[in-house]
XYZ file of C-alpha atoms in Angstrom:
438
model
C 5.035 -12.564 -29.344
C 4.453 -10.756 -32.508
C 6.777 -8.896 -34.547
C 7.806 -5.568 -32.642
C 6.567 -2.686 -34.449
C 9.841 -0.422 -33.956
C 9.209 2.060 -36.586
C 5.601 2.896 -35.637
C 6.882 2.907 -32.009
C 9.679 5.418 -32.609
C 7.153 7.848 -34.526
C 4.768 7.542 -31.665
C 7.209 8.390 -29.154
C 8.587 11.453 -31.539
C 5.142 12.567 -31.686
C 4.313 12.396 -28.339
C 7.740 14.480 -27.171
C 6.898 17.036 -29.594
C 3.261 17.223 -28.290
C 4.654 17.550 -24.383
C 7.839 19.441 -24.907
C 9.938 16.325 -23.663
C 13.557 16.914 -24.085
C 14.832 13.422 -23.256
C 13.254 9.837 -23.132
C 14.334 6.345 -22.941
C 12.410 3.056 -23.659
C 13.468 -0.708 -22.957
C 11.720 -3.761 -23.358
C 13.002 -7.173 -22.389
C 11.358 -10.859 -23.266
C 12.339 -13.751 -20.864
C 15.264 -11.702 -19.494
C 16.740 -10.861 -23.124
C 16.588 -7.110 -24.384
C 14.476 -7.039 -27.403
C 14.318 -3.338 -27.498
C 16.436 -0.097 -25.895
C 16.535 3.273 -27.520
C 16.734 6.737 -26.645
C 15.042 9.677 -28.006
C 15.887 13.378 -27.550
C 18.492 15.051 -25.421
C 19.383 14.631 -21.836
C 20.592 18.166 -21.392
C 19.136 21.171 -23.742
C 22.170 23.189 -23.765
C 24.715 20.453 -24.379
C 22.397 18.452 -26.892
C 23.755 15.437 -25.822
C 21.911 12.491 -26.735
C 19.863 10.000 -24.367
C 21.119 6.623 -24.742
C 19.804 3.397 -22.854
C 22.284 3.851 -20.372
C 21.387 7.269 -19.388
C 20.406 8.046 -15.704
C 17.052 9.320 -14.881
C 15.256 9.651 -11.629
C 12.694 6.769 -11.271
C 10.605 8.616 -8.691
C 7.767 6.168 -6.933
C 8.964 3.163 -9.085
C 11.588 3.095 -6.171
C 8.509 1.703 -3.972
C 8.547 -1.807 -5.893
C 12.150 -2.050 -4.722
C 11.322 -1.570 -1.146
C 8.669 -3.775 -1.409
C 10.984 -6.543 -3.026
C 13.245 -6.349 -0.222
C 10.482 -6.603 2.441
C 9.185 -9.786 0.307
C 12.924 -10.970 0.525
C 12.777 -10.859 4.238
C 9.509 -12.731 4.189
C 10.916 -15.527 2.131
C 13.893 -15.794 4.516
C 11.504 -15.994 7.224
C 12.421 -12.584 9.133
C 9.306 -11.208 9.258
C 5.695 -11.629 8.302
C 3.306 -9.021 6.524
C 0.824 -9.682 9.286
C 3.122 -8.197 11.890
C 2.255 -5.113 13.424
C 4.517 -2.022 12.790
C 5.203 -1.608 16.393
C 6.597 -5.067 16.407
C 9.714 -3.786 14.755
C 9.367 0.219 15.629
C 8.078 0.139 19.394
C 8.242 3.905 19.483
C 5.806 3.831 16.351
C 2.712 6.220 17.664
C -0.313 8.286 15.989
C -2.452 10.846 17.225
C -5.250 10.229 14.638
C -5.708 6.686 15.075
C -4.602 3.524 16.760
C -1.050 2.696 15.253
C -1.065 -1.027 16.752
C -3.740 -2.032 14.497
C -1.348 -1.360 11.300
C 0.346 -4.089 9.655
C 3.226 -4.258 7.277
C 0.976 -5.299 4.787
C -0.861 -1.830 5.437
C 2.133 -0.147 4.663
C 3.099 -1.854 1.261
C -0.630 -1.428 0.204
C -1.274 2.317 0.987
C -4.455 1.239 3.494
C -3.019 2.216 6.691
C -5.779 4.766 7.072
C -3.306 7.816 7.383
C -3.812 10.365 4.834
C -0.907 12.180 3.024
C 0.597 14.309 5.649
C 2.964 17.446 5.306
C 6.232 16.251 4.032
C 9.402 16.768 6.096
C 11.947 16.100 3.645
C 14.672 17.645 5.990
C 14.577 14.344 8.205
C 17.310 12.013 7.498
C 17.062 9.636 10.314
C 14.008 7.259 10.714
C 13.854 7.999 14.762
C 13.396 11.677 13.577
C 10.121 10.516 11.349
C 8.779 8.497 14.205
C 8.959 11.621 16.576
C 6.965 13.510 13.786
C 4.567 11.190 13.344
C 3.585 10.732 16.978
C 2.728 14.398 17.310
C 1.507 15.572 13.506
C -2.353 15.701 13.887
C -4.477 14.482 11.192
C -8.071 13.022 10.916
C -7.950 9.237 9.891
C -9.291 8.129 6.687
C -10.725 4.937 8.121
C -9.932 1.716 9.867
C -6.493 0.023 8.298
C -7.433 -1.975 5.186
C -10.798 0.071 4.571
C -9.312 2.963 2.176
C -6.562 3.312 -0.235
C -4.328 6.281 -0.423
C -0.599 7.002 -0.817
C 0.910 8.181 2.651
C 4.566 8.521 2.045
C 5.318 9.239 5.531
C 3.857 5.666 6.391
C 5.448 3.757 3.442
C 8.865 5.085 4.540
C 8.473 3.272 7.648
C 9.387 0.052 5.654
C 12.881 1.285 5.389
C 13.102 1.588 9.035
C 11.523 -2.302 9.623
C 14.588 -3.209 6.851
C 17.158 -1.360 9.239
C 15.515 -2.863 12.240
C 15.437 -6.568 10.937
C 18.753 -6.585 9.026
C 20.863 -4.238 11.005
C 22.069 -2.360 8.113
C 21.297 1.188 6.823
C 18.434 0.927 4.440
C 20.370 2.580 1.494
C 23.077 -0.147 1.842
C 20.809 -3.030 2.340
C 18.908 -2.068 -0.903
C 22.192 -1.834 -2.474
C 24.259 -4.943 -1.226
C 20.963 -7.225 -1.684
C 19.201 -5.950 -4.663
C 21.052 -3.505 -6.795
C 24.329 -4.989 -6.955
C 23.378 -8.628 -7.261
C 21.515 -7.749 -10.416
C 24.076 -5.696 -11.848
C 22.506 -2.339 -11.568
C 25.788 -0.756 -11.918
C 24.108 2.699 -13.270
C 21.788 2.572 -10.416
C 21.818 4.240 -6.868
C 20.401 6.475 -4.044
C 23.295 8.587 -3.719
C 23.260 11.857 -5.339
C 27.071 12.255 -4.769
C 27.261 9.164 -6.903
C 24.940 10.580 -9.400
C 27.375 13.566 -9.684
C 30.411 11.251 -10.510
C 28.434 9.381 -13.248
C 28.574 10.039 -16.904
C 25.610 10.112 -19.133
C 23.259 11.514 -16.418
C 19.865 13.317 -17.764
C 19.128 17.144 -16.435
C 15.807 17.237 -14.755
C 13.308 19.944 -16.475
C 10.347 21.313 -15.305
C 7.853 24.348 -16.398
C 8.084 26.949 -14.102
C 6.657 30.489 -13.785
C 3.527 32.333 -15.494
C 4.923 31.472 -19.076
C 5.517 27.880 -17.930
C 9.356 28.308 -19.094
C 11.101 25.349 -19.375
C 13.695 25.137 -16.654
C 16.484 22.948 -15.163
C 15.652 21.971 -11.565
C 17.534 20.359 -8.925
C 17.589 16.654 -8.105
C 15.023 16.209 -4.686
C 17.156 15.473 -1.531
C 14.180 13.679 -0.250
C 15.738 12.394 3.096
C 13.738 9.697 4.529
C 11.499 9.835 1.560
C 13.929 8.126 -0.621
C 12.483 4.776 0.588
C 9.412 5.565 -1.808
C 11.600 7.575 -4.265
C 15.172 7.982 -3.867
C 16.573 5.639 -6.889
C 18.171 6.961 -10.112
C 18.672 4.312 -12.814
C 18.738 3.743 -16.407
C 16.135 1.686 -18.534
C 18.845 -0.920 -19.007
C 19.382 -1.465 -15.360
C 15.417 -1.587 -14.608
C 15.079 -4.461 -17.232
C 17.502 -6.446 -14.951
C 15.588 -5.452 -12.070
C 12.180 -6.386 -14.125
C 13.613 -9.972 -14.424
C 13.377 -10.646 -11.052
C 9.450 -10.581 -11.577
C 9.186 -12.644 -14.563
C 11.737 -15.319 -13.911
C 13.776 -14.628 -16.782
C 17.032 -13.915 -15.006
C 19.842 -15.827 -14.202
C 20.272 -18.183 -11.351
C 22.131 -15.851 -9.415
C 19.161 -13.214 -10.090
C 16.505 -15.797 -9.023
C 18.539 -16.433 -5.812
C 18.063 -12.696 -4.538
C 14.650 -13.653 -4.250
C 12.276 -16.307 -6.217
C 10.010 -14.863 -8.662
C 7.194 -16.750 -6.582
C 8.286 -14.907 -3.599
C 7.223 -11.455 -5.238
C 4.064 -12.677 -6.718
C 1.987 -11.465 -3.574
C 3.129 -7.889 -4.718
C 0.845 -7.885 -7.978
C -2.355 -9.759 -6.387
C -4.978 -7.195 -5.953
C -5.555 -5.889 -2.376
C -7.644 -2.671 -3.065
C -9.530 -1.738 -6.139
C -8.638 1.717 -7.723
C -10.590 1.868 -10.913
C -13.375 -0.520 -12.409
C -10.378 -2.339 -14.256
C -7.398 -1.622 -11.912
C -6.156 -2.605 -8.426
C -3.281 -1.824 -6.140
C -1.201 -4.696 -4.511
C 2.121 -4.070 -2.796
C 3.934 -1.004 -4.457
C 2.698 -2.262 -7.781
C -1.041 -1.722 -9.803
C -2.341 -4.407 -11.756
C -4.817 -4.453 -14.295
C -6.118 -8.018 -14.464
C -7.618 -8.473 -18.061
C -5.682 -6.326 -20.700
C -6.333 -7.938 -24.014
C -6.267 -11.284 -22.263
C -3.266 -10.403 -20.134
C -2.099 -9.202 -16.943
C -0.669 -5.581 -16.629
C 1.466 -4.817 -13.466
C 3.163 -1.435 -13.303
C 3.961 1.475 -11.080
C 4.696 5.359 -12.185
C 6.404 8.035 -10.667
C 7.011 11.484 -10.741
C 9.407 14.268 -9.179
C 10.669 17.479 -10.097
C 12.331 16.809 -13.619
C 10.912 12.953 -13.652
C 8.023 11.190 -15.227
C 8.812 7.553 -15.121
C 6.752 4.170 -15.855
C 7.897 0.482 -15.116
C 5.877 -2.934 -14.978
C 5.831 -6.355 -16.798
C 3.305 -8.928 -18.102
C 3.968 -12.067 -16.208
C 2.430 -14.403 -18.539
C 4.518 -13.449 -21.247
C 7.648 -12.715 -19.766
C 7.670 -9.219 -20.995
C 9.326 -6.013 -18.974
C 8.916 -2.861 -19.952
C 10.548 0.462 -18.815
C 10.162 4.520 -19.755
C 11.928 7.019 -18.101
C 11.987 10.669 -19.116
C 13.951 14.147 -17.744
C 10.397 16.048 -17.766
C 7.926 16.286 -14.881
C 4.030 16.080 -15.235
C 3.747 14.287 -18.480
C 1.385 11.468 -19.362
C 4.403 8.985 -19.637
C 2.180 5.789 -19.117
C 0.630 6.513 -22.767
C 4.294 6.064 -23.784
C 4.867 2.764 -21.661
C 1.488 1.263 -22.808
C 2.269 1.871 -26.678
C 5.473 -0.138 -26.081
C 3.869 -3.097 -24.254
C 1.202 -3.038 -27.284
C 4.021 -2.678 -29.754
C 5.473 -5.797 -28.142
C 2.084 -7.717 -27.790
C 1.292 -6.865 -31.399
C -1.741 -4.855 -30.670
C -2.341 -1.237 -32.055
C -0.101 1.251 -30.292
C -3.164 3.415 -29.340
C -4.784 0.213 -27.640
C -5.635 0.842 -24.110
C -8.325 -0.098 -21.373
C -12.227 0.344 -22.306
C -13.384 3.879 -21.598
C -15.259 4.233 -18.408
C -19.048 4.017 -19.342
C -21.130 7.435 -19.721
C -23.529 8.375 -16.738
C -26.284 10.932 -17.097
C -25.700 12.657 -13.734
C -28.474 14.754 -12.557
C -28.193 18.114 -10.476
C -28.962 16.778 -7.087
C -26.240 13.984 -7.734
C -23.546 16.534 -8.609
C -24.384 18.787 -5.592
C -23.311 16.036 -3.342
C -19.854 16.133 -5.092
C -19.300 19.781 -5.241
C -16.780 21.466 -3.078
C -12.985 22.105 -2.029
C -10.725 18.978 -1.093
C -7.495 19.003 -0.030
C -4.816 17.183 2.067
C -1.676 18.199 3.927
C 0.759 17.053 1.425
C -0.339 19.571 -1.009
C -3.193 18.063 -3.105
C -5.943 20.696 -3.627
C -9.372 20.130 -5.863
C -11.845 22.410 -6.106
C -15.285 20.997 -7.950
C -17.850 23.289 -9.356
C -20.392 23.328 -11.996
C -20.489 25.696 -15.063
C -23.309 25.622 -17.359
C -24.507 21.967 -15.845
C -21.190 20.736 -16.503
C -18.777 19.533 -13.552
C -15.310 21.295 -13.908
C -12.295 20.591 -11.470
C -9.816 23.184 -10.323
C -6.480 21.477 -9.747
C -3.680 23.575 -8.757
C -5.124 26.613 -10.732
C -5.747 24.661 -13.950
C -9.373 23.780 -14.993
C -10.395 20.485 -16.254
C -13.661 19.575 -17.818
C -15.384 16.448 -16.376
C -17.571 13.937 -17.317
C -19.562 11.235 -15.177
C -18.927 7.577 -15.343
C -21.326 7.076 -11.788
C -23.256 8.483 -9.306
C -19.813 8.649 -7.409
C -17.207 8.965 -10.201
C -16.363 11.778 -12.552
C -13.514 11.392 -15.417
C -11.385 13.917 -16.566
C -12.370 14.070 -20.405
C -8.775 14.669 -21.682
C -7.181 12.028 -19.767
C -9.607 9.625 -18.614
C -8.342 9.650 -15.069
C -11.251 9.361 -12.489
C -12.245 10.834 -9.881
C -14.046 8.430 -6.991
C -16.095 10.186 -4.370
C -16.568 8.770 -0.875
C -19.790 8.990 1.402
C -20.604 8.279 4.938
C -23.622 9.004 6.929
C -23.298 12.783 5.302
C -25.255 13.242 2.070
C -22.268 14.863 0.777
C -19.005 13.482 -0.230
C -16.508 13.582 2.485
C -13.419 12.592 0.309
C -12.171 12.020 -3.112
C -9.389 9.829 -4.757
C -7.230 12.005 -6.813
C -4.930 9.645 -8.701
C -3.164 7.696 -5.565
C -3.923 10.195 -2.868
C -7.185 10.847 -0.894
C -8.370 14.375 -0.665
C -10.811 15.250 2.138
C -13.608 18.025 2.123
C -12.587 21.400 3.362
C -15.349 22.987 5.010
């Protein structure tokens, strides 16, 4: 491992925060279980000006998903369930209107490949039996057979929490705390907003709201059953302890929680996201990044942008948490990883190829796409150039293939999907599949 470029990294982070109006941010790195960098930047509250530290508590949003997946792998390691088990083996009342629920296995929930699209969120539901009743009656058009397509479906992922409860006989939140958070010494990590209110050194979540995009304090989301995929609040220091589970750098006690080899299936490629990246079980993997493997997961909620991950070959863990929503926090995470690997801070995956798309090919993509969870994209052509309108904001695009357009400012891909119809029927925007709206 090269000498860590701490001065350059700090400058990069400060510039990023200024550019994206981020009030506070924390970064931490560990190598084989030993912290090599942990620093807070900015403030946790704009009014009090209290500084961020490595112990500051932030939301981690969908980084929580890997915790739930790790708990499932723990139960697999203990012989209490199999990833090939159908979901309704543990949840007999599991029914769906849009597809055959009997075909959906635990592995499909972990990899977001159940075939169920993103559904209208019901955050008021706080017991799993209520959610099973909701799923039995909500109408939707299936994306395809289980395993065929990838798309976030938080209402399906949360069923893993119900399975954990059924197998262990313990409340999901209690099991996660007793079998993961507490044994790892994650004493500043919790699902409970009541506990967050009692902790000191907690970040205030911020967002931009209104016509003037005014910086505004926002409340922690209550989430209900969706806490299974997004409910943990934690610190970068605590998340380094969690990361050590994956790279085998923790104490003997940590390895007794679940051996690193028991978690290794989580980052094996299951479904291709882009040319270079795959989704596994609640983790995304870039299989060849400057000769190493990048494993990670990001998260976003009101007042939260997060990214967690590791480089298994190097024993490297990296965490970035912030108290501002909708910022490209992965750029900071990647810069920190680059700093630890001795790469230029701006190093990134190769850009997608440039493709000369013709008018007929573009016409197959043009249209409006949406999902019940709220995702909405309108694709149109202006002066021969494709443009995406996402939630009222326009973005310039370029083509990387006949079925792939790229946001020019972020390199985020839009992958389009075709069936018998000549026009695309769906598009993958980020982690969610949006279907064509007629």
